[in-house]
Short mmCIF file of C-alpha atoms in Angstrom, two decimals:
data_model
loop_
_atom_site.label_atom_id
_atom_site.label_comp_id
_atom_site.label_asym_id
_atom_site.label_seq_id
_atom_site.Cartn_x
_atom_site.Cartn_y
_atom_site.Cartn_z
CA UNK X 27 3.09 51.90 -20.98
CA UNK X 28 1.80 49.46 -18.38
CA UNK X 29 0.37 50.42 -14.98
CA UNK X 30 0.97 48.07 -12.05
CA UNK X 31 -2.32 47.08 -10.41
CA UNK X 32 -0.56 46.55 -7.07
CA UNK X 33 1.33 49.85 -6.54
CA UNK X 34 0.17 51.95 -9.56
CA UNK X 35 3.71 52.50 -10.84
CA UNK X 36 4.19 53.26 -14.53
CA UNK X 37 6.29 50.61 -16.29
CA UNK X 38 7.66 50.21 -19.83
CA UNK X 39 5.60 48.38 -22.45
CA UNK X 40 8.05 45.48 -22.42
CA UNK X 41 8.07 45.00 -18.62
CA UNK X 42 7.24 41.53 -17.31
CA UNK X 43 7.35 42.60 -13.64
CA UNK X 44 6.89 45.93 -11.85
CA UNK X 45 10.04 48.01 -11.34
CA UNK X 46 8.81 49.13 -7.90
CA UNK X 47 7.08 46.18 -6.21
CA UNK X 48 8.39 43.38 -8.52
CA UNK X 49 4.89 41.88 -8.94
CA UNK X 50 4.94 39.77 -12.15
CA UNK X 51 2.30 40.18 -14.89
CA UNK X 52 -0.12 42.36 -12.90
CA UNK X 53 -0.55 45.26 -15.33
CA UNK X 54 -3.31 47.29 -16.95
CA UNK X 55 -3.17 49.64 -19.88
CA UNK X 56 -3.94 53.31 -19.08
CA UNK X 57 -7.32 54.65 -20.19
CA UNK X 58 -5.90 58.05 -21.08
CA UNK X 59 -3.23 59.00 -23.63
CA UNK X 60 0.41 59.13 -22.52
CA UNK X 61 0.49 62.95 -22.69
CA UNK X 62 -2.26 63.19 -20.08
CA UNK X 63 -0.23 61.00 -17.71
CA UNK X 64 2.92 63.08 -18.04
CA UNK X 65 1.13 66.42 -17.65
CA UNK X 66 -0.50 65.60 -14.31
CA UNK X 67 0.50 67.70 -11.30
CA UNK X 68 3.11 66.08 -9.10
CA UNK X 69 3.81 66.57 -5.44
CA UNK X 70 7.03 65.39 -3.84
CA UNK X 71 6.76 63.57 -0.53
CA UNK X 72 8.87 65.35 2.09
CA UNK X 73 9.89 62.03 3.63
CA UNK X 74 10.78 59.67 0.77
CA UNK X 75 10.74 62.01 -2.27
CA UNK X 76 8.13 60.02 -4.21
CA UNK X 77 6.24 61.92 -6.93
CA UNK X 78 3.30 59.50 -7.13
CA UNK X 79 0.04 61.21 -6.21
CA UNK X 80 -1.65 58.39 -4.33
CA UNK X 81 -5.16 58.62 -2.93
CA UNK X 82 -5.83 60.78 0.10
CA UNK X 83 -3.59 62.96 2.23
CA UNK X 84 -0.72 60.46 2.67
CA UNK X 85 2.15 59.19 0.51
CA UNK X 86 1.48 55.84 -1.19
CA UNK X 87 4.96 54.57 -0.28
CA UNK X 88 5.78 55.72 3.26
CA UNK X 89 2.34 57.00 4.42
CA UNK X 90 3.90 60.32 5.45
CA UNK X 91 1.43 63.26 5.26
CA UNK X 92 1.68 65.13 1.94
CA UNK X 93 2.23 68.92 1.88
CA UNK X 94 -0.86 71.07 2.49
CA UNK X 95 -1.13 72.16 -1.17
CA UNK X 96 -1.12 68.59 -2.48
CA UNK X 97 -3.96 67.31 -4.64
CA UNK X 98 -6.43 65.11 -2.71
CA UNK X 99 -5.25 66.65 0.56
CA UNK X 100 -8.02 66.56 3.13
CA UNK X 101 -6.44 68.53 5.96
CA UNK X 102 -6.57 72.30 6.21
CA UNK X 103 -3.42 74.34 6.69
CA UNK X 104 -3.27 76.35 9.87
CA UNK X 105 -2.61 80.04 9.63
CA UNK X 106 0.97 80.96 10.38
CA UNK X 107 1.55 82.46 13.80
CA UNK X 108 4.26 85.03 14.16
CA UNK X 109 6.92 84.10 16.69
CA UNK X 110 7.31 87.76 17.51
CA UNK X 111 3.68 87.98 18.69
CA UNK X 112 4.30 85.10 21.11
CA UNK X 113 7.23 86.74 22.91
CA UNK X 114 6.67 88.01 26.39
CA UNK X 115 6.89 91.75 26.63
CA UNK X 116 7.39 91.92 30.39
#
């Protein structure tokens, strides 16, 4: 498995260019075994559906904020407010 140094997409061992960004011959070999890469937690982006974790609270592809429970998420989720408690009683 080859990892693209430009977009961090996993490619096949025989790839000569990245399947995502099409950058030719810009790969590195992963430092960890293949099983560790496949067992990592994934979070789907609500905007584009990407499963790549990225770095920080935004998607690596579309920069849309990741869900609150995502790894590397820096923002805190707000407590849910009941709509019923906001209704006027008068």
